[in-house]
Short mmCIF file of C-alpha atoms and ligand atoms in Angstrom, two decimals:
data_model
loop_
_atom_site.label_atom_id
_atom_site.label_comp_id
_atom_site.label_asym_id
_atom_site.label_seq_id
_atom_site.Cartn_x
_atom_site.Cartn_y
_atom_site.Cartn_z
CA UNK A 30 -31.33 11.97 11.47
CA UNK A 31 -28.53 13.03 13.78
CA UNK A 32 -25.23 11.82 12.29
CA UNK A 33 -23.36 11.38 15.57
CA UNK A 34 -26.24 9.51 17.18
CA UNK A 35 -26.58 7.12 14.23
CA UNK A 36 -22.84 6.53 14.05
CA UNK A 37 -22.56 5.91 17.79
CA UNK A 38 -25.42 3.42 17.84
CA UNK A 39 -24.06 1.67 14.73
CA UNK A 40 -20.59 1.47 16.29
CA UNK A 41 -22.07 0.04 19.48
CA UNK A 42 -23.97 -2.56 17.44
CA UNK A 43 -20.76 -3.54 15.58
CA UNK A 44 -18.95 -3.77 18.91
CA UNK A 45 -21.59 -5.99 20.49
CA UNK A 46 -21.70 -8.30 17.44
CA UNK A 47 -17.91 -8.65 17.39
CA UNK A 48 -17.82 -9.26 21.14
CA UNK A 49 -20.52 -11.94 20.86
CA UNK A 50 -18.64 -13.57 17.96
CA UNK A 51 -15.34 -13.54 19.90
CA UNK A 52 -16.95 -14.89 23.09
CA UNK A 53 -18.84 -17.60 21.21
CA UNK A 54 -15.68 -18.71 19.41
CA UNK A 55 -13.67 -18.82 22.61
CA UNK A 56 -16.53 -20.52 24.48
CA UNK A 57 -16.83 -23.27 21.86
CA UNK A 58 -13.05 -23.65 21.70
CA UNK A 59 -12.72 -23.86 25.52
CA UNK A 60 -15.62 -26.31 25.87
CA UNK A 61 -14.21 -28.63 23.19
CA UNK A 62 -10.75 -28.63 24.77
CA UNK A 63 -12.16 -29.07 28.29
CA UNK A 64 -14.43 -31.98 27.40
CA UNK A 65 -11.65 -33.55 25.31
CA UNK A 66 -9.21 -33.39 28.23
CA UNK A 67 -11.81 -34.76 30.64
CA UNK A 68 -12.61 -37.70 28.33
CA UNK A 69 -8.94 -38.42 27.69
CA UNK A 70 -8.13 -38.33 31.41
CA UNK A 71 -10.94 -40.74 32.29
CA UNK A 72 -10.51 -42.92 29.20
CA UNK A 73 -8.01 -45.40 30.71
CA UNK A 74 -9.98 -45.69 33.98
CA UNK A 75 -13.24 -46.26 32.10
CA UNK A 76 -11.65 -48.93 29.87
CA UNK A 77 -10.42 -50.73 32.97
CA UNK A 78 -13.82 -50.47 34.67
CA UNK A 79 -15.58 -51.81 31.57
CA UNK A 80 -13.04 -54.64 31.23
CA UNK A 81 -13.57 -55.60 34.86
CA UNK A 82 -17.34 -55.42 34.42
CA UNK A 83 -17.18 -57.70 31.38
CA UNK A 84 -14.98 -60.06 33.31
CA UNK A 85 -17.61 -60.35 36.05
CA UNK A 86 -20.47 -60.65 33.58
CA UNK A 87 -18.69 -63.38 31.63
CA UNK A 88 -18.26 -65.34 34.89
CA UNK A 89 -14.61 -64.71 35.74
CA UNK A 90 -12.91 -66.92 38.26
CA UNK A 91 -14.34 -66.35 41.69
CA UNK A 92 -17.52 -64.80 40.38
CA UNK A 93 -18.94 -68.26 39.79
CA UNK A 94 -18.68 -69.24 43.45
CA UNK A 95 -20.20 -65.99 44.61
CA UNK A 96 -17.08 -63.99 45.46
CA UNK A 97 -15.60 -60.98 43.79
CA UNK A 98 -13.01 -61.96 41.21
CA UNK A 99 -9.56 -61.20 42.50
CA UNK A 100 -7.74 -62.42 39.42
CA UNK A 101 -8.01 -62.04 35.73
CA UNK A 102 -9.91 -65.13 34.59
CA UNK A 103 -7.79 -65.34 31.49
CA UNK A 104 -4.58 -66.15 33.33
CA UNK A 105 -1.77 -68.11 31.71
CA UNK A 106 -0.76 -71.56 32.89
CA UNK A 107 1.34 -70.08 35.73
CA UNK A 108 -1.63 -68.09 37.05
CA UNK A 109 -0.36 -64.68 35.79
CA UNK A 110 -2.54 -62.36 33.73
CA UNK A 111 -1.40 -62.28 30.09
CA UNK A 112 0.37 -59.03 29.23
CA UNK A 113 -1.56 -56.51 27.20
CA UNK A 114 0.00 -54.78 24.20
CA UNK A 115 3.11 -53.03 25.43
CA UNK A 116 3.71 -55.69 28.10
CA UNK A 117 1.41 -54.23 30.79
CA UNK A 118 -0.52 -56.52 33.15
CA UNK A 119 -4.09 -57.44 32.21
CA UNK A 120 -6.04 -55.32 34.71
CA UNK A 121 -5.68 -52.17 36.72
CA UNK A 122 -4.71 -52.67 40.38
CA UNK A 123 -6.43 -49.35 41.17
CA UNK A 124 -9.85 -51.00 40.72
CA UNK A 125 -11.37 -51.68 44.13
CA UNK A 126 -14.29 -54.14 44.00
CA UNK A 127 -16.95 -53.71 46.71
CA UNK A 128 -19.51 -56.44 47.21
CA UNK A 129 -22.93 -55.43 48.47
CA UNK A 130 -25.39 -57.96 49.88
CA UNK A 131 -29.15 -57.80 49.55
CA UNK A 132 -29.45 -55.66 52.70
CA UNK A 133 -27.03 -53.06 51.31
CA UNK A 134 -24.02 -54.00 53.46
CA UNK A 135 -20.45 -54.36 52.31
CA UNK A 136 -19.46 -57.97 52.81
CA UNK A 137 -15.87 -58.06 51.48
CA UNK A 138 -14.22 -55.69 53.98
CA UNK A 139 -11.30 -58.09 54.30
CA UNK A 140 -10.73 -58.19 50.56
CA UNK A 141 -10.75 -54.38 50.13
CA UNK A 142 -8.68 -53.92 53.24
CA UNK A 143 -9.74 -52.64 56.64
CA UNK A 144 -7.90 -49.28 56.28
CA UNK A 145 -9.50 -48.61 52.90
CA UNK A 146 -12.90 -49.49 54.33
CA UNK A 147 -12.52 -47.28 57.39
CA UNK A 148 -11.18 -44.31 55.42
CA UNK A 149 -13.47 -44.32 52.43
CA UNK A 150 -16.30 -46.79 52.37
CA UNK A 151 -17.68 -47.11 55.94
CA UNK A 152 -20.25 -44.36 55.35
CA UNK A 153 -20.95 -45.40 51.74
CA UNK A 154 -24.48 -46.38 50.76
CA UNK A 155 -25.26 -48.38 47.65
CA UNK A 156 -26.45 -46.13 44.80
CA UNK A 157 -28.65 -48.08 42.32
CA UNK A 158 -28.13 -45.35 39.66
CA UNK A 159 -24.54 -46.63 39.21
CA UNK A 160 -25.73 -50.01 37.89
CA UNK A 161 -24.35 -50.48 34.38
CA UNK A 162 -23.38 -46.80 34.09
CA UNK A 163 -19.93 -45.34 34.78
CA UNK A 164 -20.35 -42.25 36.94
CA UNK A 165 -18.42 -39.93 39.23
CA UNK A 166 -18.72 -40.34 42.98
CA UNK A 167 -17.53 -38.08 45.75
CA UNK A 168 -16.77 -39.52 49.18
CA UNK A 169 -16.58 -37.25 52.25
CA UNK A 170 -16.42 -34.29 49.82
CA UNK A 171 -12.69 -35.00 49.32
CA UNK A 172 -12.14 -38.29 47.53
CA UNK A 173 -13.20 -38.70 43.94
CA UNK A 174 -13.99 -42.06 42.37
CA UNK A 175 -15.13 -43.37 38.97
CA UNK A 176 -17.55 -46.17 39.65
CA UNK A 177 -19.86 -48.71 38.06
CA UNK A 178 -22.01 -51.39 39.63
CA UNK A 179 -22.72 -54.84 38.21
CA UNK A 180 -25.42 -57.25 39.46
CA UNK A 181 -23.85 -60.24 41.15
CA UNK A 182 -23.78 -63.09 38.58
CA UNK A 183 -25.21 -65.71 40.91
CA UNK A 184 -26.84 -63.85 43.82
CA UNK A 185 -29.89 -61.86 42.85
CA UNK A 186 -30.19 -58.59 44.70
CA UNK A 187 -26.45 -58.41 45.43
CA UNK A 188 -24.14 -56.09 43.56
CA UNK A 189 -20.45 -55.72 42.88
CA UNK A 190 -19.44 -52.06 42.74
CA UNK A 191 -16.12 -51.27 41.07
CA UNK A 192 -14.35 -48.13 42.29
CA UNK A 193 -11.26 -46.34 40.96
CA UNK A 194 -9.78 -43.40 42.83
CA UNK A 195 -9.40 -40.49 40.40
CA UNK A 196 -8.22 -37.73 42.75
CA UNK A 197 -5.18 -36.88 40.64
CA UNK A 198 -7.30 -36.70 37.46
CA UNK A 199 -9.91 -34.59 39.25
CA UNK A 200 -7.16 -32.33 40.51
CA UNK A 201 -5.90 -31.83 36.98
CA UNK A 202 -9.42 -31.12 35.74
CA UNK A 203 -10.05 -28.61 38.56
CA UNK A 204 -6.78 -26.84 37.76
CA UNK A 205 -7.60 -26.77 34.09
CA UNK A 206 -11.09 -25.44 34.85
CA UNK A 207 -9.50 -22.64 36.91
CA UNK A 208 -7.09 -21.81 34.06
CA UNK A 209 -9.96 -21.75 31.54
CA UNK A 210 -12.02 -19.41 33.77
CA UNK A 211 -9.05 -17.02 34.26
CA UNK A 212 -8.27 -17.14 30.53
CA UNK A 213 -11.95 -16.48 29.72
CA UNK A 214 -11.98 -13.37 31.93
CA UNK A 215 -8.74 -12.09 30.35
CA UNK A 216 -10.06 -12.97 26.89
CA UNK A 217 -13.38 -11.19 27.46
CA UNK A 218 -11.53 -8.06 28.63
CA UNK A 219 -9.25 -8.25 25.59
CA UNK A 220 -12.27 -8.90 23.34
CA UNK A 221 -13.98 -5.76 24.64
CA UNK A 222 -10.98 -3.62 23.68
CA UNK A 223 -10.48 -5.49 20.38
CA UNK A 224 -14.19 -5.10 19.52
CA UNK A 225 -14.02 -1.40 20.32
CA UNK A 226 -10.96 -0.88 18.08
CA UNK A 227 -12.44 -3.03 15.30
CA UNK A 228 -15.82 -1.29 15.42
CA UNK A 229 -14.07 2.11 15.15
CA UNK A 230 -12.08 0.84 12.18
CA UNK A 231 -15.23 -0.54 10.55
CA UNK A 232 -17.05 2.76 11.03
CA UNK A 233 -14.31 4.85 9.40
CA UNK A 234 -15.20 4.12 5.74
CA UNK A 235 -18.90 4.51 6.59
CA UNK A 236 -18.28 7.94 8.16
CA UNK A 237 -16.11 8.91 5.20
CA UNK A 238 -18.74 7.95 2.66
CA UNK A 239 -21.46 9.64 4.77
CA UNK A 240 -19.46 12.90 4.75
CA UNK A 241 -18.84 12.55 1.04
CA UNK A 242 -22.51 11.97 0.40
CA UNK A 243 -23.48 15.05 2.43
CA UNK A 244 -20.85 17.13 0.63
CA UNK A 245 -22.07 15.80 -2.71
CA UNK A 246 -25.69 16.72 -1.99
CA UNK A 247 -24.66 20.19 -0.76
CA UNK A 248 -22.53 20.84 -3.84
CA UNK A 249 -25.18 19.45 -6.16
CA UNK A 250 -27.92 21.64 -4.71
CA UNK A 251 -25.63 24.65 -4.90
CA UNK A 252 -24.82 23.90 -8.53
CA UNK A 253 -28.50 23.41 -9.36
CA UNK A 254 -29.57 26.54 -7.52
CA UNK A 255 -27.31 28.92 -9.45
CA UNK A 256 -28.76 28.36 -12.95
CA UNK A 257 -32.27 28.12 -11.50
CA UNK A 258 -31.87 31.52 -9.83
CA UNK A 259 -30.60 33.05 -13.07
CA UNK A 260 -33.52 31.62 -15.05
CA UNK A 261 -36.01 32.75 -12.40
CA UNK A 262 -34.60 36.29 -12.37
CA UNK A 263 -34.68 36.59 -16.11
CA UNK A 264 -38.25 35.28 -16.32
CA UNK A 265 -39.42 37.62 -13.54
CA UNK A 266 -37.80 40.52 -15.34
CA UNK A 267 -39.62 39.61 -18.52
CA UNK A 268 -42.87 39.29 -16.56
CA UNK A 269 -42.56 42.86 -15.28
CA UNK A 270 -42.21 44.19 -18.82
CA UNK A 271 -44.94 42.36 -20.80
CA UNK A 272 -45.09 45.12 -23.41
CA UNK A 273 -41.59 44.30 -24.64
CA UNK A 274 -41.20 42.24 -27.81
CA UNK A 275 -39.27 38.97 -27.87
CA UNK A 276 -36.54 40.64 -29.89
CA UNK A 277 -36.02 43.20 -27.15
CA UNK A 278 -35.53 40.53 -24.49
CA UNK A 279 -33.50 38.25 -26.69
CA UNK A 280 -30.46 38.42 -24.45
CA UNK A 281 -32.46 37.26 -21.43
CA UNK A 282 -33.98 34.40 -23.38
CA UNK A 283 -30.57 33.30 -24.69
CA UNK A 284 -29.08 33.36 -21.21
CA UNK A 285 -32.01 31.41 -19.75
CA UNK A 286 -31.67 28.84 -22.51
CA UNK A 287 -27.96 28.45 -21.93
CA UNK A 288 -28.60 27.98 -18.19
CA UNK A 289 -31.30 25.41 -19.00
CA UNK A 290 -28.80 23.49 -21.11
CA UNK A 291 -26.34 23.69 -18.28
CA UNK A 292 -28.98 22.36 -15.87
CA UNK A 293 -29.75 19.49 -18.17
CA UNK A 294 -26.04 18.59 -18.49
CA UNK A 295 -25.61 18.84 -14.76
CA UNK A 296 -28.55 16.58 -13.97
CA UNK A 297 -27.26 14.00 -16.49
CA UNK A 298 -23.82 14.08 -14.83
CA UNK A 299 -25.33 13.81 -11.36
CA UNK A 300 -27.44 10.87 -12.44
CA UNK A 301 -24.39 9.15 -13.94
CA UNK A 302 -22.45 9.54 -10.70
CA UNK A 303 -25.40 8.49 -8.53
CA UNK A 304 -25.77 5.34 -10.63
CA UNK A 305 -22.02 4.77 -10.48
CA UNK A 306 -22.21 4.92 -6.67
CA UNK A 307 -25.04 2.43 -6.52
CA UNK A 308 -23.23 0.17 -9.05
CA UNK A 309 -26.51 0.11 -10.91
CA UNK A 310 -24.90 0.83 -14.26
CA UNK A 311 -23.77 -2.29 -16.05
CA UNK A 312 -21.07 -2.07 -18.68
CA UNK A 313 -21.98 -3.37 -22.12
CA UNK A 314 -18.61 -4.50 -23.34
CA UNK A 315 -17.77 -5.16 -26.96
CA UNK A 316 -14.58 -5.88 -28.85
CA UNK A 317 -13.40 -2.64 -30.43
CA UNK A 318 -10.46 -1.66 -32.59
CA UNK A 319 -9.00 0.97 -30.28
CA UNK A 320 -7.08 3.08 -32.83
CA UNK A 321 -10.03 3.19 -35.21
CA UNK A 322 -12.39 4.02 -32.34
CA UNK A 323 -10.22 6.87 -30.99
CA UNK A 324 -9.79 8.24 -34.51
CA UNK A 325 -13.55 8.31 -35.04
CA UNK A 326 -14.22 10.10 -31.71
CA UNK A 327 -11.47 12.68 -32.27
CA UNK A 328 -12.32 13.64 -35.87
CA UNK A 329 -15.05 16.21 -35.08
CA UNK A 330 -12.82 17.70 -32.36
CA UNK A 331 -10.00 18.20 -34.88
CA UNK A 332 -12.35 20.42 -36.88
CA UNK A 333 -13.41 22.38 -33.78
CA UNK A 334 -9.75 22.81 -32.79
CA UNK A 335 -8.90 24.07 -36.26
CA UNK A 336 -11.72 26.63 -36.09
CA UNK A 337 -10.26 28.05 -32.88
CA UNK A 338 -6.73 28.06 -34.27
CA UNK A 339 -5.53 25.10 -32.23
CA UNK A 340 -3.52 22.22 -33.53
CA UNK A 341 -4.66 18.66 -32.90
CA UNK A 342 -2.42 15.67 -33.61
CA UNK A 343 -3.03 11.89 -33.33
CA UNK A 344 -0.45 9.15 -32.85
CA UNK A 345 -2.37 5.91 -32.77
CA UNK A 346 -0.02 2.94 -32.37
CA UNK A 347 -1.83 0.49 -30.12
CA UNK A 348 -2.92 -1.84 -32.96
CA UNK A 349 -5.13 -3.57 -30.47
CA UNK A 350 -8.63 -4.92 -30.15
CA UNK A 351 -9.98 -4.09 -26.72
CA UNK A 352 -12.93 -5.36 -24.64
CA UNK A 353 -14.69 -2.18 -23.52
CA UNK A 354 -18.04 -0.43 -23.34
CA UNK A 355 -17.96 1.81 -26.46
CA UNK A 356 -20.51 4.29 -25.09
CA UNK A 357 -18.52 4.79 -21.86
CA UNK A 358 -15.18 4.94 -23.67
CA UNK A 359 -16.66 7.57 -25.98
CA UNK A 360 -17.86 9.57 -22.96
CA UNK A 361 -14.39 9.31 -21.38
CA UNK A 362 -12.63 10.65 -24.50
CA UNK A 363 -15.20 13.42 -24.90
CA UNK A 364 -14.63 14.60 -21.30
CA UNK A 365 -10.86 14.76 -21.81
CA UNK A 366 -11.09 16.36 -25.28
CA UNK A 367 -13.66 18.90 -24.05
CA UNK A 368 -11.34 19.88 -21.21
CA UNK A 369 -8.32 20.06 -23.52
CA UNK A 370 -10.25 22.43 -25.78
CA UNK A 371 -11.61 24.43 -22.83
CA UNK A 372 -8.26 24.98 -21.14
CA UNK A 373 -6.11 25.80 -24.18
CA UNK A 374 -5.75 29.03 -26.08
CA UNK A 375 -5.02 29.94 -29.68
CA UNK A 376 -1.98 28.20 -31.25
CA UNK A 377 -1.87 25.62 -28.45
CA UNK A 378 -1.80 22.00 -29.44
CA UNK A 379 -3.79 18.98 -28.29
CA UNK A 380 -2.45 15.49 -28.81
CA UNK A 381 -4.01 12.05 -28.57
CA UNK A 382 -1.86 8.96 -28.57
CA UNK A 383 -2.39 5.25 -28.01
CA UNK A 384 0.28 2.63 -27.39
CA UNK A 385 0.92 -0.68 -25.65
CA UNK A 386 3.55 -1.03 -22.93
CA UNK A 387 4.22 -3.90 -20.53
CA UNK A 388 1.02 -5.67 -21.49
CA UNK A 389 -1.12 -2.59 -20.80
CA UNK A 390 -2.94 -0.32 -23.22
CA UNK A 391 -2.33 3.42 -22.85
CA UNK A 392 -4.46 6.31 -24.11
CA UNK A 393 -2.98 9.77 -23.57
CA UNK A 394 -4.69 13.10 -24.07
CA UNK A 395 -2.22 15.96 -23.75
CA UNK A 396 -2.37 19.70 -24.30
CA UNK A 397 -0.16 22.76 -24.06
CA UNK A 398 -2.86 24.83 -22.31
CA UNK A 399 -3.00 26.63 -19.00
CA UNK A 400 -2.19 23.53 -16.95
CA UNK A 401 -3.01 23.16 -13.30
CA UNK A 402 -1.39 23.95 -9.95
CA UNK A 403 0.33 21.30 -7.80
CA UNK A 404 -2.54 21.39 -5.28
CA UNK A 405 -5.10 21.11 -8.07
CA UNK A 406 -3.34 18.06 -9.46
CA UNK A 407 -4.12 16.04 -6.34
CA UNK A 408 -7.77 17.16 -6.23
CA UNK A 409 -8.62 17.22 -9.89
CA UNK A 410 -10.66 13.99 -9.76
CA UNK A 411 -12.73 15.13 -6.73
CA UNK A 412 -16.36 15.81 -7.42
CA UNK A 413 -17.13 19.49 -8.10
CA UNK A 414 -13.45 20.44 -7.88
CA UNK A 415 -12.62 23.33 -10.21
CA UNK A 416 -9.31 25.09 -10.27
CA UNK A 417 -10.77 28.35 -11.45
CA UNK A 418 -14.46 28.52 -10.52
CA UNK A 419 -15.31 31.52 -12.69
CA UNK A 420 -13.47 30.37 -15.79
CA UNK A 421 -14.79 26.84 -15.49
CA UNK A 422 -18.36 28.06 -15.05
CA UNK A 423 -17.97 30.36 -18.02
CA UNK A 424 -17.02 27.38 -20.14
CA UNK A 425 -19.95 25.36 -18.82
CA UNK A 426 -17.91 23.22 -16.44
CA UNK A 427 -19.30 21.88 -13.18
CA UNK A 428 -16.30 19.92 -11.91
CA UNK A 429 -17.94 16.54 -12.44
CA UNK A 430 -16.33 15.55 -15.76
CA UNK A 431 -13.11 14.08 -14.38
CA UNK A 432 -14.98 12.25 -11.59
CA UNK A 433 -17.06 10.53 -14.25
CA UNK A 434 -13.85 9.85 -16.25
CA UNK A 435 -12.31 8.20 -13.22
CA UNK A 436 -15.38 6.06 -12.62
CA UNK A 437 -15.37 4.90 -16.28
CA UNK A 438 -11.69 3.94 -16.09
CA UNK A 439 -12.18 2.20 -12.71
CA UNK A 440 -15.10 0.21 -14.01
CA UNK A 441 -12.84 -1.04 -16.82
CA UNK A 442 -10.27 -2.07 -14.15
CA UNK A 443 -7.82 0.58 -15.32
CA UNK A 444 -6.34 3.76 -13.91
CA UNK A 445 -6.14 7.43 -14.87
CA UNK A 446 -3.37 9.85 -14.01
CA UNK A 447 -3.08 13.61 -14.42
CA UNK A 448 0.45 14.91 -15.07
CA UNK A 449 2.08 18.21 -15.94
CA UNK A 450 3.02 18.46 -19.60
CA UNK A 451 6.35 20.04 -20.52
CA UNK A 452 6.85 22.97 -20.90
CA UNK A 453 3.17 23.64 -20.09
CA UNK A 454 -0.25 22.09 -20.11
CA UNK A 455 -1.60 18.74 -19.00
CA UNK A 456 -1.34 15.06 -19.81
CA UNK A 457 -4.14 12.66 -18.91
CA UNK A 458 -2.80 9.12 -19.05
CA UNK A 459 -5.26 6.23 -19.08
CA UNK A 460 -4.00 2.71 -18.52
CA UNK A 461 -6.29 -0.21 -19.31
CA UNK A 462 -5.74 -3.96 -19.08
CA UNK A 463 -5.16 -5.60 -22.46
P1 LIG B 15 -15.10 20.91 -15.50
O1 LIG B 15 -16.45 20.54 -16.01
O2 LIG B 15 -15.09 22.04 -14.57
O3 LIG B 15 -14.08 20.98 -16.58
P2 LIG B 15 -13.73 18.53 -14.74
O4 LIG B 15 -14.01 17.55 -13.67
O5 LIG B 15 -13.69 18.01 -16.13
O6 LIG B 15 -14.76 19.67 -14.56
O7 LIG B 15 -12.37 19.22 -14.41
C1 LIG B 15 -12.11 19.69 -13.12
C2 LIG B 15 -11.12 20.81 -13.12
O8 LIG B 15 -9.86 20.33 -13.56
C3 LIG B 15 -11.46 21.91 -14.08
O9 LIG B 15 -12.29 22.86 -13.49
C4 LIG B 15 -10.09 22.50 -14.40
O10 LIG B 15 -9.74 23.41 -13.41
C5 LIG B 15 -9.16 21.31 -14.27
N1 LIG B 15 -8.83 20.72 -15.62
C6 LIG B 15 -9.38 19.65 -16.21
N2 LIG B 15 -8.79 19.39 -17.39
C7 LIG B 15 -7.84 20.35 -17.55
C8 LIG B 15 -6.89 20.63 -18.58
N3 LIG B 15 -6.80 19.90 -19.69
N4 LIG B 15 -6.06 21.67 -18.39
C9 LIG B 15 -6.13 22.44 -17.27
N5 LIG B 15 -7.00 22.21 -16.27
C10 LIG B 15 -7.84 21.18 -16.40
#
């Protein structure tokens, strides 16, 4: 699989998805606002049209004797329409009632006014689809009306069509539509650039982990190949000299065995890290007495240290019971103690201390050994990093120990820090939540 090709196609996919999401969101948002504005703008007109329609249907004055009502039927005793809430008159003077006879002719030209008739309605034909339904109507392609038709209450086949000029509303809607279209174009252009930037950002951790994975596999195969080559060489050598006794080839056998052990340790470490990456490993937490636990793990190491003329001291003052996975915590201490023993010489000292500070539990493993360079300090937790390849290999190290230590601490929601010890050596400080 070509890395660049996969990454490019994945990035493109991310970009398209983000663009679709952005466009959909803006589309929905724009449509809601647009329809809301349209409804609000027509709301007053439609209420007036419906009120007028009801007035005709309920037999308003004038409608009874076959003419279009020209007054609100619910007038007060002086003949004025009663004010609505807010003191406004009872019906909208913008409503123009047109009366159609059975033959589809307008018969109330006088009532709607000759100028109105000539300008707007002379070419108008009755549209039966407007009966009982408020709809938009366009006259001469210029004038916009909201209209509804009502069957004449006493003359079958005749209709009263109510018209309200909505040119100003339509103008507003057209302007708003234009603004929405311009905004959509700008937004889509912005979305394309935003999606591109976002998709690049999203790909970064994927590329990083891809590179890490490739590096890990390369390092792992290199590490596995070295002991395998040694074992193969030794076995081939033994094969060429079958007459030799086991005693004579003892050195080769011992070396092969040590490399086999190394291989086995390496595969276990690799498996641990692979499982850590896939978050397959579940912690089995238990309540443990930390000081007692650390003491138990360190005891055999004190004896080993003594044998190699090193001094090991313990200062266990945490007095705490901790929720942790004992097997993992044991592994973590073993890694640090192993390293402390590996990288110290005769008469050096190794110290283990536990304490509680600011509601956190600390475990420190320090030594007065060879220490590490400034550059090494920042890379010490990287997989396969070894300060001194030859020395580390000699002591059986593969550079995976501290990576595993870091994973164990992380999975317990803590942190691990490597510091220079004074005057020499290292301090590994683990901080865990209480
Ligand atoms: P290794 O198996 O090689 O020890 P680690 O991951 O445990 O792998 O350690 C990585 C490197 O960090 C080692 O190769 C060594 O150079 C350095 N290191 C770790 N612990 C110590 C220590 N206590 N003192 C000096 N160097 C250390």
